[in-house]
């Protein structure tokens, strides 16, 4: 018996090749990379308030240009004793020491040391201002007092400055005159103590030995 042997394997391979060209099999989707807690936190839609960098240092909640800024620049006069006190605090933060001297009553500038104040402002980091009480100092008053706490860090030491500032209206403008003060409270001591000839940490502009020392 005679006949031809047919190789069906070759035919099958040809058919498979044709099917692969004409039929596209569904692609297996790759699994997305697993998110870590850090990546989730960084991708979270968290945004700081747009005006956070322009808020006034005196913590009034207003923007600097609508609060202490115009007073420090001389565009406006402080309407109250509290406003002047807040602007003086902001001047320390902004290192506007010229305004600090200008806002002192002319009759009380004899003991003011601009060099010491500049050094004190340059080496201090202001933390917060808290108004405790006010007396007088309104638009129709001639005198007023403002009691406040000012927290700041200097030479690795955190102080809480407690003062009752005294203010006087002169020629229609409010001026800082004097203060009643308790010794600054040291919250954390990480550095050397204030020397007797160093500027007083209370910010009066006097030497420590002639002020709180």
XYZ file of C-alpha atoms in Angstrom:
213
model
C 0.000 0.000 0.000
C 1.456 3.319 -1.021
C 0.520 6.991 -0.190
C 1.846 10.405 0.754
C 2.533 11.355 4.387
C 1.035 14.780 5.267
C 2.729 16.914 7.966
C -0.270 18.539 9.689
C 1.966 20.127 12.324
C 3.244 22.688 9.819
C -0.283 23.544 8.757
C -1.280 24.053 12.404
C 1.599 26.448 13.068
C 0.618 28.500 10.018
C -2.970 28.729 11.241
C -1.862 29.816 14.712
C 0.311 32.567 13.215
C -2.626 33.858 11.139
C -4.919 33.881 14.186
C -2.388 35.864 16.245
C -2.213 38.536 13.543
C -5.967 38.906 13.167
C -7.160 38.482 16.747
C -5.894 40.797 19.514
C -6.015 39.157 22.891
C -6.967 41.384 25.876
C -3.933 42.801 27.654
C -3.538 42.074 31.316
C -3.658 45.402 33.199
C -0.755 46.090 35.481
C -1.586 46.731 39.121
C -0.816 50.273 40.240
C 2.004 50.662 42.760
C 0.928 50.400 46.339
C 0.629 53.779 48.056
C 2.494 54.295 51.285
C 1.306 56.539 54.110
C 3.953 59.130 53.193
C 2.902 59.229 49.533
C -0.756 59.544 50.546
C 0.090 62.412 52.934
C 2.144 64.265 50.331
C -0.590 63.927 47.717
C -3.365 65.060 50.058
C -5.111 68.300 48.984
C -3.750 70.332 51.930
C -3.173 74.039 51.450
C -2.181 76.801 53.835
C -4.349 79.909 53.801
C -3.264 82.143 50.928
C -2.672 85.109 53.253
C -0.775 83.234 55.974
C 2.514 84.944 55.060
C 0.946 88.417 55.047
C -0.827 88.227 58.426
C 0.237 90.831 60.956
C 2.793 89.674 63.571
C 0.674 91.192 66.350
C -1.804 88.304 65.867
C -4.798 90.566 65.327
C -5.948 88.250 62.540
C -5.688 91.073 60.004
C -3.211 91.374 57.171
C -0.076 93.361 57.939
C -0.900 96.046 55.357
C -4.302 96.565 56.986
C -3.024 96.540 60.558
C 0.408 97.608 61.805
C 2.040 98.167 58.430
C 0.598 101.647 57.712
C 1.463 102.785 61.248
C 5.073 101.659 60.974
C 5.480 103.195 57.523
C 4.036 106.511 58.743
C 1.046 106.414 56.411
C -1.351 106.427 59.364
C -1.228 107.424 63.031
C -2.211 104.904 65.685
C -5.853 105.590 66.651
C -5.502 104.021 70.120
C -2.840 103.172 72.666
C -3.383 99.472 71.999
C -2.858 99.989 68.282
C 0.437 101.758 68.992
C 1.533 98.969 71.342
C 0.689 96.316 68.736
C 2.610 98.246 66.100
C 5.653 98.455 68.386
C 5.560 94.680 68.838
C 5.321 94.225 65.067
C 8.226 96.657 64.660
C 10.367 94.421 66.855
C 9.416 91.434 64.701
C 10.130 93.345 61.470
C 13.243 94.981 62.972
C 11.885 98.446 62.244
C 13.916 100.031 65.034
C 13.538 103.548 63.649
C 9.809 103.343 64.350
C 10.486 102.092 67.866
C 12.404 105.279 68.613
C 9.924 107.559 66.854
C 6.987 106.099 68.804
C 8.637 106.907 72.153
C 7.469 110.213 73.627
C 10.051 112.975 72.937
C 10.457 113.640 76.656
C 11.284 109.967 77.313
C 13.973 109.364 74.687
C 16.974 110.289 76.869
C 17.515 106.689 78.027
C 16.740 105.160 74.638
C 19.738 103.338 73.144
C 19.124 102.701 69.405
C 22.255 100.549 69.030
C 21.244 98.278 71.903
C 17.700 98.005 70.587
C 18.959 97.091 67.124
C 21.199 94.376 68.548
C 18.379 93.117 70.727
C 15.942 92.974 67.810
C 18.448 91.238 65.524
C 19.133 88.499 68.078
C 15.557 87.791 69.133
C 12.891 85.524 67.700
C 9.373 86.661 68.531
C 6.779 83.982 69.229
C 3.479 85.595 70.177
C 1.696 88.594 71.678
C -1.177 88.388 74.170
C -3.222 91.411 75.264
C -4.321 91.016 78.884
C -6.002 94.326 79.666
C -6.393 97.911 78.487
C -7.346 101.068 80.376
C -8.141 104.348 78.631
C -6.124 104.864 75.495
C -9.186 105.338 73.287
C -9.679 107.823 70.446
C -11.006 110.443 72.894
C -8.522 109.765 75.737
C -5.249 111.496 76.532
C -3.655 108.667 78.514
C -3.846 104.911 78.482
C -2.255 101.669 79.609
C -1.962 98.309 77.904
C -1.047 95.151 79.804
C 0.372 92.378 77.660
C 2.569 89.303 77.445
C 5.195 88.990 74.717
C 6.911 85.627 74.280
C 10.256 85.539 72.502
C 13.494 83.544 72.303
C 16.953 85.019 72.713
C 20.333 83.287 73.068
C 18.604 79.923 73.408
C 16.347 81.194 76.198
C 12.583 81.543 75.929
C 11.222 84.567 77.817
C 7.715 85.750 78.643
C 7.799 89.537 78.922
C 4.978 90.858 81.139
C 4.462 94.597 80.941
C 1.938 97.316 81.616
C 2.854 99.890 78.986
C 1.963 103.535 79.549
C 0.945 105.787 76.672
C 0.282 109.492 76.262
C -1.334 111.508 73.469
C 0.826 114.430 72.342
C -0.086 116.816 69.515
C -2.827 114.433 68.437
C -0.574 111.352 68.306
C -0.119 108.464 70.710
C 3.352 107.866 72.162
C 4.911 105.245 74.392
C 6.147 106.806 77.640
C 7.038 104.250 80.287
C 6.258 100.824 81.652
C 5.588 98.882 84.782
C 7.207 95.497 84.440
C 7.777 92.265 86.286
C 11.066 90.516 85.612
C 10.954 88.453 82.412
C 9.980 84.829 83.047
C 12.491 82.319 81.744
C 10.635 79.358 80.291
C 13.577 77.320 79.024
C 17.260 77.953 79.628
C 19.571 76.653 76.908
C 22.248 79.308 76.812
C 24.259 81.818 78.835
C 22.600 84.286 81.169
C 22.149 87.933 80.208
C 25.176 90.012 81.158
C 24.729 93.157 83.205
C 25.972 95.325 80.322
C 23.911 93.510 77.689
C 20.683 95.044 76.322
C 17.824 94.221 78.663
C 15.693 91.303 77.362
C 12.544 93.316 78.103
C 13.195 95.490 75.046
C 13.327 98.809 76.860
C 16.518 99.818 75.062
C 18.395 100.172 78.351
C 21.221 98.027 79.679
C 20.170 95.067 81.788
C 21.789 96.465 84.952
C 19.772 99.701 84.624
C 16.486 97.994 83.929
C 15.363 94.508 84.956
C 18.724 93.456 86.434
